[in-house]
Short mmCIF file of C-alpha atoms and ligand atoms in Angstrom, two decimals:
data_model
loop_
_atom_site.label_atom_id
_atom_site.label_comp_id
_atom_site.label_asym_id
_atom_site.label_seq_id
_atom_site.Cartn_x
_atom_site.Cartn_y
_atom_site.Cartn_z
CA UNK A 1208 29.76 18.33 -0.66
CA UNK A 1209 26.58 17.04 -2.55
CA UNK A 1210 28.37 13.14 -1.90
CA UNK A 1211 27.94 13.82 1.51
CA UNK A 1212 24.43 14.97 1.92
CA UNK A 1213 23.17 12.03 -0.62
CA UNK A 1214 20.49 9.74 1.61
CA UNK A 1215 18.66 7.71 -1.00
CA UNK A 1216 15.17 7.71 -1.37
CA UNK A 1217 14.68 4.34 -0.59
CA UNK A 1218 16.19 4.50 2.89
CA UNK A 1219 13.85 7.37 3.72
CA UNK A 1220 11.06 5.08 2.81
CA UNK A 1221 12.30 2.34 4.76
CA UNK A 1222 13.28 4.60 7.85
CA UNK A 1223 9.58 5.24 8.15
CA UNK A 1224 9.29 1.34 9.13
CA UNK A 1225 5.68 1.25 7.62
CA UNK A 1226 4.44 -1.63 9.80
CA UNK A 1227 1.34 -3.59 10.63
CA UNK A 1228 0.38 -3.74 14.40
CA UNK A 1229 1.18 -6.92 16.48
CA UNK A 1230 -0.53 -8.80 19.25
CA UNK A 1231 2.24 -7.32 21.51
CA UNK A 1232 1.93 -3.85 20.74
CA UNK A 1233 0.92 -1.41 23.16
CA UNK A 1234 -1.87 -0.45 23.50
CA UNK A 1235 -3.02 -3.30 21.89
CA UNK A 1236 -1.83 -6.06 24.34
CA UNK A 1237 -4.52 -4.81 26.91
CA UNK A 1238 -6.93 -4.36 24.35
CA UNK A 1239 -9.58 -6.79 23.03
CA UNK A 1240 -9.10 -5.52 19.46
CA UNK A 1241 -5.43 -6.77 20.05
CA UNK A 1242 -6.55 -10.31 20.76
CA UNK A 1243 -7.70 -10.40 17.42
CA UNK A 1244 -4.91 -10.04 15.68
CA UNK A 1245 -3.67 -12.65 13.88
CA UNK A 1246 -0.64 -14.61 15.37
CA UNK A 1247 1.19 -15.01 12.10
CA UNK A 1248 3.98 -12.68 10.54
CA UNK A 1249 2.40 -10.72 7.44
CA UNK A 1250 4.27 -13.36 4.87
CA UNK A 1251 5.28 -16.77 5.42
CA UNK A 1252 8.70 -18.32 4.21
CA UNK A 1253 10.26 -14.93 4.03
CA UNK A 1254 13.45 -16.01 2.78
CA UNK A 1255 11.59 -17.23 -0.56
CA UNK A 1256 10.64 -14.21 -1.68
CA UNK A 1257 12.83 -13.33 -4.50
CA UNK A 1258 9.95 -10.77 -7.21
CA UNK A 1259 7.24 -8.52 -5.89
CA UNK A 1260 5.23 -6.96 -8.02
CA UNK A 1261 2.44 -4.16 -7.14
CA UNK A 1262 -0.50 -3.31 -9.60
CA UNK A 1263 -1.77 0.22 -9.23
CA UNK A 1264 -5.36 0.89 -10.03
CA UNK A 1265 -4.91 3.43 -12.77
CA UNK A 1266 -6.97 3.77 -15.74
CA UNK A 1267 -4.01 3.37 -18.21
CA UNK A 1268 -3.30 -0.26 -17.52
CA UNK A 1269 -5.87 -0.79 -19.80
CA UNK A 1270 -4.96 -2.72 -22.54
CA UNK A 1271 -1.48 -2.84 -21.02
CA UNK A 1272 -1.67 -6.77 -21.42
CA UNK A 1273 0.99 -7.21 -18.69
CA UNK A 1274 -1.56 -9.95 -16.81
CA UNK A 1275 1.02 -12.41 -17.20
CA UNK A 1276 4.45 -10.89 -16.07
CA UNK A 1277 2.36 -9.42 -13.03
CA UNK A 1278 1.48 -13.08 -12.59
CA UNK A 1279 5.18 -14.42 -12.61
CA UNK A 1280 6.32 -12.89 -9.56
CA UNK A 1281 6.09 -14.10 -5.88
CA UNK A 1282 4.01 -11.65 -4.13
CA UNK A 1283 1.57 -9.48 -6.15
CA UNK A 1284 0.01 -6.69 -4.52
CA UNK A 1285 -3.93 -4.90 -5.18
CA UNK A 1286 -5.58 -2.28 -3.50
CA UNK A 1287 -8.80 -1.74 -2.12
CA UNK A 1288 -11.70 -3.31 -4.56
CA UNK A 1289 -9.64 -3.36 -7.43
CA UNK A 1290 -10.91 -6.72 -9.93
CA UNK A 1291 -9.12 -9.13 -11.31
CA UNK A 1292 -11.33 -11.29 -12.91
CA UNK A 1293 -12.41 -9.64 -16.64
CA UNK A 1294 -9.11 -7.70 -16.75
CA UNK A 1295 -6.76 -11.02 -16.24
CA UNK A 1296 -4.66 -9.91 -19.54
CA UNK A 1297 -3.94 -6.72 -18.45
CA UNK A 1298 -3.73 -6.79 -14.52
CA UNK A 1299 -3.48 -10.90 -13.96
CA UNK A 1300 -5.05 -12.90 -11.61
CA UNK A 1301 -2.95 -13.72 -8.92
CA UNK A 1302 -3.20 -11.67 -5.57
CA UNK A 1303 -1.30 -12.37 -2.51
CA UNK A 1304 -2.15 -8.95 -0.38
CA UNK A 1305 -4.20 -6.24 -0.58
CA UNK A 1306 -4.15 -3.07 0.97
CA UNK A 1307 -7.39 -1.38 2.00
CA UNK A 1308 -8.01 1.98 3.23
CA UNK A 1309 -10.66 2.05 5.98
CA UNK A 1310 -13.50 3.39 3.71
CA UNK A 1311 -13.30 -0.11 2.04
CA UNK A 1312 -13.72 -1.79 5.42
CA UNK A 1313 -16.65 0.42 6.44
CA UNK A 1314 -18.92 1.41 3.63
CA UNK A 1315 -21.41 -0.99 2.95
CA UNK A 1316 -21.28 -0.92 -0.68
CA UNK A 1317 -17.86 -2.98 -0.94
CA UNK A 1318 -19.22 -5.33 1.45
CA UNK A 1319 -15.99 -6.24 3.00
CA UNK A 1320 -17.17 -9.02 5.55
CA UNK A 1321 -18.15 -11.34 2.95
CA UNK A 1322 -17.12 -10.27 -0.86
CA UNK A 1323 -15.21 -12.93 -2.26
CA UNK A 1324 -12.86 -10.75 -3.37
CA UNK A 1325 -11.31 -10.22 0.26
CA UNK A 1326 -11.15 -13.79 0.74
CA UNK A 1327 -8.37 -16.42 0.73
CA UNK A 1328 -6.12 -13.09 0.45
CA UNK A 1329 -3.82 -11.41 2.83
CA UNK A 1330 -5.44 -7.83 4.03
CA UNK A 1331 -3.41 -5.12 5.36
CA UNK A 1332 -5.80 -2.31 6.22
CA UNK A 1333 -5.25 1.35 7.38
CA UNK A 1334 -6.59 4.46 9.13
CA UNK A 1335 -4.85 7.31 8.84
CA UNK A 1336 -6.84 8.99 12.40
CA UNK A 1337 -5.70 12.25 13.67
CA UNK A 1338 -2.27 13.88 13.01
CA UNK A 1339 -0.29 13.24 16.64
CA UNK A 1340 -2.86 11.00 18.44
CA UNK A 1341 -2.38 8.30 20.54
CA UNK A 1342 -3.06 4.80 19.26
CA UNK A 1343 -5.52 4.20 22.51
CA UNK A 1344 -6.88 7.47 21.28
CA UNK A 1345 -7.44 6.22 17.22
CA UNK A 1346 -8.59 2.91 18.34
CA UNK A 1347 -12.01 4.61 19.80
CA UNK A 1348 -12.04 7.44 16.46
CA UNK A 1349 -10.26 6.47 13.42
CA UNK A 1350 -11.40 8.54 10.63
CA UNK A 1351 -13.45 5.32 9.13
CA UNK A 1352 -14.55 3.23 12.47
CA UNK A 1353 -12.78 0.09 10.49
CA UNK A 1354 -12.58 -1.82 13.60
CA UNK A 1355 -16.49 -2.85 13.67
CA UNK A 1356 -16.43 -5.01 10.39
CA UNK A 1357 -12.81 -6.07 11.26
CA UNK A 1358 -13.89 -7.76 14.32
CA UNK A 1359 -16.56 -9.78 12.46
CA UNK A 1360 -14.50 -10.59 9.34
CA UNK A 1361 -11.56 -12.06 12.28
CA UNK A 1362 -14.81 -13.80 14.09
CA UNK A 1363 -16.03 -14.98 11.12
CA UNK A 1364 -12.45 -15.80 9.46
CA UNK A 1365 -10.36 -16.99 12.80
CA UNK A 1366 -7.70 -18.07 10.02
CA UNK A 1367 -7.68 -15.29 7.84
CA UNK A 1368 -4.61 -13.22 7.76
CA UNK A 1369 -6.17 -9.98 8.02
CA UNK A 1370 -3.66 -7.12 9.73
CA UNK A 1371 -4.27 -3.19 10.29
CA UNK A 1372 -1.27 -1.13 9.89
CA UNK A 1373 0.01 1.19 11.96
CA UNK A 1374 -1.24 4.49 11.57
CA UNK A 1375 2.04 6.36 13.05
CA UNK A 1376 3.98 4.45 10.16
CA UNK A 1377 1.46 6.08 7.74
CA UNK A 1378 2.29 9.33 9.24
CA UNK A 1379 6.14 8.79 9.43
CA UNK A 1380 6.08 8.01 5.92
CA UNK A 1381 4.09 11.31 5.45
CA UNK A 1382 6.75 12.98 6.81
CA UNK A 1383 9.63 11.11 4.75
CA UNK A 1384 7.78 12.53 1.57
CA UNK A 1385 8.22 15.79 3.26
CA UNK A 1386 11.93 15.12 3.70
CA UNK A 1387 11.91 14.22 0.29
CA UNK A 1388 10.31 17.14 -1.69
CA UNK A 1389 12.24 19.76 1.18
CA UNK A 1390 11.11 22.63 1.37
CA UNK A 1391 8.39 22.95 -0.52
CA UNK A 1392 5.49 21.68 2.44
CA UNK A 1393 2.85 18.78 1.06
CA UNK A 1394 -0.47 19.04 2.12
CA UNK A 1395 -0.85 17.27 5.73
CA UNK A 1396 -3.28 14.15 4.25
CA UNK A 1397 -1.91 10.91 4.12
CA UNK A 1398 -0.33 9.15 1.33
CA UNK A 1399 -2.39 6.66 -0.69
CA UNK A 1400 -2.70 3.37 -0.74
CA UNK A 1401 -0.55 2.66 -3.52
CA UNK A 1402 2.77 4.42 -1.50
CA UNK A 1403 2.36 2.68 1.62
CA UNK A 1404 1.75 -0.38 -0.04
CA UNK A 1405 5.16 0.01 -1.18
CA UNK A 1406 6.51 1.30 2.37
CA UNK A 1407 5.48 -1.84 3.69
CA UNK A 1408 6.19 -4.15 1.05
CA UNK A 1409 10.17 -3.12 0.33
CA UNK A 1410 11.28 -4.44 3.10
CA UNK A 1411 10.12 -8.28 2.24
CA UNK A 1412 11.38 -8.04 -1.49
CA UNK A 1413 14.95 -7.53 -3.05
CA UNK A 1414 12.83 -5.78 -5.96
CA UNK A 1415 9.36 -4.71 -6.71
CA UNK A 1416 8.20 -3.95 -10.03
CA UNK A 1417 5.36 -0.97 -9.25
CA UNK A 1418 3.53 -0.97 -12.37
CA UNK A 1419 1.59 2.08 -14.09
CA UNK A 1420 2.30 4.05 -10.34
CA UNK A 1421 4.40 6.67 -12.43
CA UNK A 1422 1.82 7.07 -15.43
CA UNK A 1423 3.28 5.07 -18.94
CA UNK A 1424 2.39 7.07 -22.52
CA UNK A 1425 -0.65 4.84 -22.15
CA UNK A 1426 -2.51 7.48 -19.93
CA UNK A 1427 -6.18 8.18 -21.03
CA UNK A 1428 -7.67 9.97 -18.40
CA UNK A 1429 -9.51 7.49 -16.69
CA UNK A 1430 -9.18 6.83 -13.10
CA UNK A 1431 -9.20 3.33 -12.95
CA UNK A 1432 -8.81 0.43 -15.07
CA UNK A 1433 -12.07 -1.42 -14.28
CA UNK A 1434 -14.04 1.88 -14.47
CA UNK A 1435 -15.26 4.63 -16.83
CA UNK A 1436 -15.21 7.67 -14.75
CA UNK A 1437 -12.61 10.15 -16.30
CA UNK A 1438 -10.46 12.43 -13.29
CA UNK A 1439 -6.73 13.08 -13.60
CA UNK A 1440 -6.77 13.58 -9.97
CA UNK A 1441 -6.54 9.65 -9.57
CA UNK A 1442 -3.15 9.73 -11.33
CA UNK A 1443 -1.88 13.22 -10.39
CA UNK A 1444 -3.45 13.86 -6.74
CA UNK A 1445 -5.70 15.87 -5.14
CA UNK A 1446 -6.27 14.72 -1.57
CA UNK A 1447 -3.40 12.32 -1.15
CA UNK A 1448 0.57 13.94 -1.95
CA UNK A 1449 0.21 11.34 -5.07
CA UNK A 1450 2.50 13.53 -7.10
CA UNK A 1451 5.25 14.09 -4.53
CA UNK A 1452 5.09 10.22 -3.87
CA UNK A 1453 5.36 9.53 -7.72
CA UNK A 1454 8.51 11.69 -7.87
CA UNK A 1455 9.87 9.71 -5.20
CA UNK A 1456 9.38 6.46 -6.43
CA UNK A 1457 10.91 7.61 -9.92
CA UNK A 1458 13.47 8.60 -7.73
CA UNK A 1459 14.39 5.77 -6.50
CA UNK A 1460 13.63 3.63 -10.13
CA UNK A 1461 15.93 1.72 -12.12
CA UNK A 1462 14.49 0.47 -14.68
CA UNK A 1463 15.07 2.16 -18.31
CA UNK A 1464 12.57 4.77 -19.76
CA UNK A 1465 11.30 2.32 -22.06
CA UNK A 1466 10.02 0.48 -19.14
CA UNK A 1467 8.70 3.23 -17.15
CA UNK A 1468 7.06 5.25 -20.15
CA UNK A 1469 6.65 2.18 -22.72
CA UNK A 1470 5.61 -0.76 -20.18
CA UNK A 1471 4.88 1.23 -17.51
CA UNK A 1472 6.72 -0.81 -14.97
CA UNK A 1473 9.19 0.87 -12.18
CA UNK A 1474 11.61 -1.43 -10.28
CA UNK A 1475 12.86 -0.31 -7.14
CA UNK A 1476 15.49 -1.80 -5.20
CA UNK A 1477 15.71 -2.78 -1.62
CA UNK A 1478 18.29 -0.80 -0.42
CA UNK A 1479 21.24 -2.29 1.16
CA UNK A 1480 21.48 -1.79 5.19
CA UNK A 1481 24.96 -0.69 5.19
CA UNK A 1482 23.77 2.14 2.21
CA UNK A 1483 21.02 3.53 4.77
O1 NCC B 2697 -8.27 4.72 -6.37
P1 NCC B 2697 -7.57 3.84 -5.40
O2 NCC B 2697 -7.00 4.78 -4.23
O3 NCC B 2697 -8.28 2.65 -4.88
O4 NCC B 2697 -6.23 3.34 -6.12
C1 NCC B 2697 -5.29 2.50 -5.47
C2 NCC B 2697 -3.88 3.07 -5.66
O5 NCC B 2697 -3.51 3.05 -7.04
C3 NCC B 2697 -2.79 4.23 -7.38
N1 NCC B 2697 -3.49 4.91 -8.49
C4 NCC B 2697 -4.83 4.77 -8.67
C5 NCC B 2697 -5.46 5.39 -9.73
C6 NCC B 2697 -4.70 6.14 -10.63
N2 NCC B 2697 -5.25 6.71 -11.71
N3 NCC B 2697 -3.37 6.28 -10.42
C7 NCC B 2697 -2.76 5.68 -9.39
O6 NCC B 2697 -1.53 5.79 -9.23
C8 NCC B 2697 -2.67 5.08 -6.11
O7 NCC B 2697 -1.42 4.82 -5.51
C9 NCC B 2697 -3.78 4.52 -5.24
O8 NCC B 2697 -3.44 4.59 -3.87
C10 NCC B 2697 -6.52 4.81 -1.92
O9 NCC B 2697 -5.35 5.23 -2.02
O10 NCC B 2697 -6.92 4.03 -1.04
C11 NCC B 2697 -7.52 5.28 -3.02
O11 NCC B 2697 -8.85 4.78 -2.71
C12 NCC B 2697 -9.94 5.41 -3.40
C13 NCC B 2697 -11.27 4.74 -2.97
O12 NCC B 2697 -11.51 4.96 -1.59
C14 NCC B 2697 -11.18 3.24 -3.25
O13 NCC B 2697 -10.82 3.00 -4.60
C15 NCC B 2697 -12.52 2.57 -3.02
O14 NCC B 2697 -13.48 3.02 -3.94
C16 NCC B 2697 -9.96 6.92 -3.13
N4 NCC B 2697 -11.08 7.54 -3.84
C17 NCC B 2697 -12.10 8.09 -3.23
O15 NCC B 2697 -12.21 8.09 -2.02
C18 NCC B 2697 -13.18 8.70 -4.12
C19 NCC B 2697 -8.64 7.51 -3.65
O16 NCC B 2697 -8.59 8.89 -3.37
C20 NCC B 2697 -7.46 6.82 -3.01
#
């Protein structure tokens, strides 16, 4: 019966146990790159974590003026260069991680060894490398070489709390979007930032409230909040499965319409380890 075949969404995305690499990890324990990782757990006091909330980048949290109920909650997630400071009323100012893709650790232009704006934060930064390679294998040719500036932000930072991800998580989440949406395939490129953000973020919070992910009637076009380029592909996709990963996380909302297409504000549930 259809009972029996239910799996919720939000087990899939936990099954793909999106995960940032540890000292231990092989390769990595014979590796000098795994020296440098830091010795801490990617939050401390777990068990005080009650709200999570994770700010998108799109253009229609402009004027969403939700700077200070982002701010309320625990953890707050960011992504890549996204700017807090001239857009506190609508995006806040409090961020406690940010995850990076490896473009942001390697172009000059963001300036990732020394911008403030990495600083005094927790990083999480990923690679997506080659579909089926080895980790030995994407530690010598991730797609962005983000291990160079990584080194000399953890040389320059010993206490920073700067962690790369996995990138088999990234591609076992891939692959539980692809369970999700069945049989029609999704393009083999890796999810964005925003989804595996959430991936590794559920597993630390009873709730998270993902806001503007799943675009609110505010929606003008615009890519990002703190820019004025115009391109729908931001919101809707067009190298990353973004629109297959929005349908999932609606999938797996709970929060009334009026707070998805009002507010703009999903809230998605830990799911219960007997439920998955
Ligand atoms: O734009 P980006 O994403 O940094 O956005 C972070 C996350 O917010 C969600 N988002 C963003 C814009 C929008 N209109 N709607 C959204 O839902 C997405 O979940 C997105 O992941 C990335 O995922 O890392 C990405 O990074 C940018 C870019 O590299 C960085 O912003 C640095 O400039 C990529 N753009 C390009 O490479 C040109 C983007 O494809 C993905």
């Amino acid at each position: 019966s259809f009972e029996e075949q239910y799996y919720p969404s939000s087990c899939l995305l936990m099954d793909a146990g999106v995960k940032i690499l540890r000292r231990r990890d092989p390769p990595f324990h014979n590796l000098e790159i795994g020296k440098l990782f830091p010795k801490q757990k990617l939050f401390r006091k777990i068990n005080d974590i009650k709200t999570c909330a994770i700010v998108s980048s799109a253009g229609s949290l402009s004027g969403a003026k939700l700077g200070r109920f982002i701010d309320s909650h625990d953890i707050v997630m960011r992504f890549n260069d996204a700017p807090t400071i001239g857009y506190e009323i609508d995006v806040g100012s409090k961020t406690t991680i940010r995850v990076l893709n490896s473009q942001v650790v390697t172009k000059p232009q963001f300036n990732f060894t020394h911008a403030s704006i990495f600083q005094n934060v927790t990083i999480a930064a990923w690679d997506p490398g080659k579909y089926n390679t080895s980790l030995s294998e994407w530690s010598r040719t991730a797609d962005y070489d983000l291990f160079t500036n990584y080194k000399i932000y953890r040389h320059s930072y010993p206490k920073s709390r700067a962690f790369l991800i996995d990138p088999h998580s990234v591609w076992r989440l891939w692959q539980s979007l692809q369970t999700f949406v069945g049989s029609r395939p999704i393009r083999r490129n890796p999810p964005s930032s925003g989804f595996i953000g959430l991936a590794l973020l559920l597993p630390y919070c009873p709730h998270i409230d993902f806001i503007e992910y799943v675009p609110s009637t505010r929606l003008n076009g615009r890519c990002h909040y703190y820019s004025k380029e115009m391109n729908s592909a931001c919101t809707f996709g067009a190298w990353h499965p973004l629109a297959a990963e929005k349908l999932m996380a609606l999938d797996m909302n709970l929060a009334d319409d009026i707070s998805v297409y009002q507010h703009g504000i999903l809230r998605i549930r830990r799911p219960d380890k007997l439920l998955c």
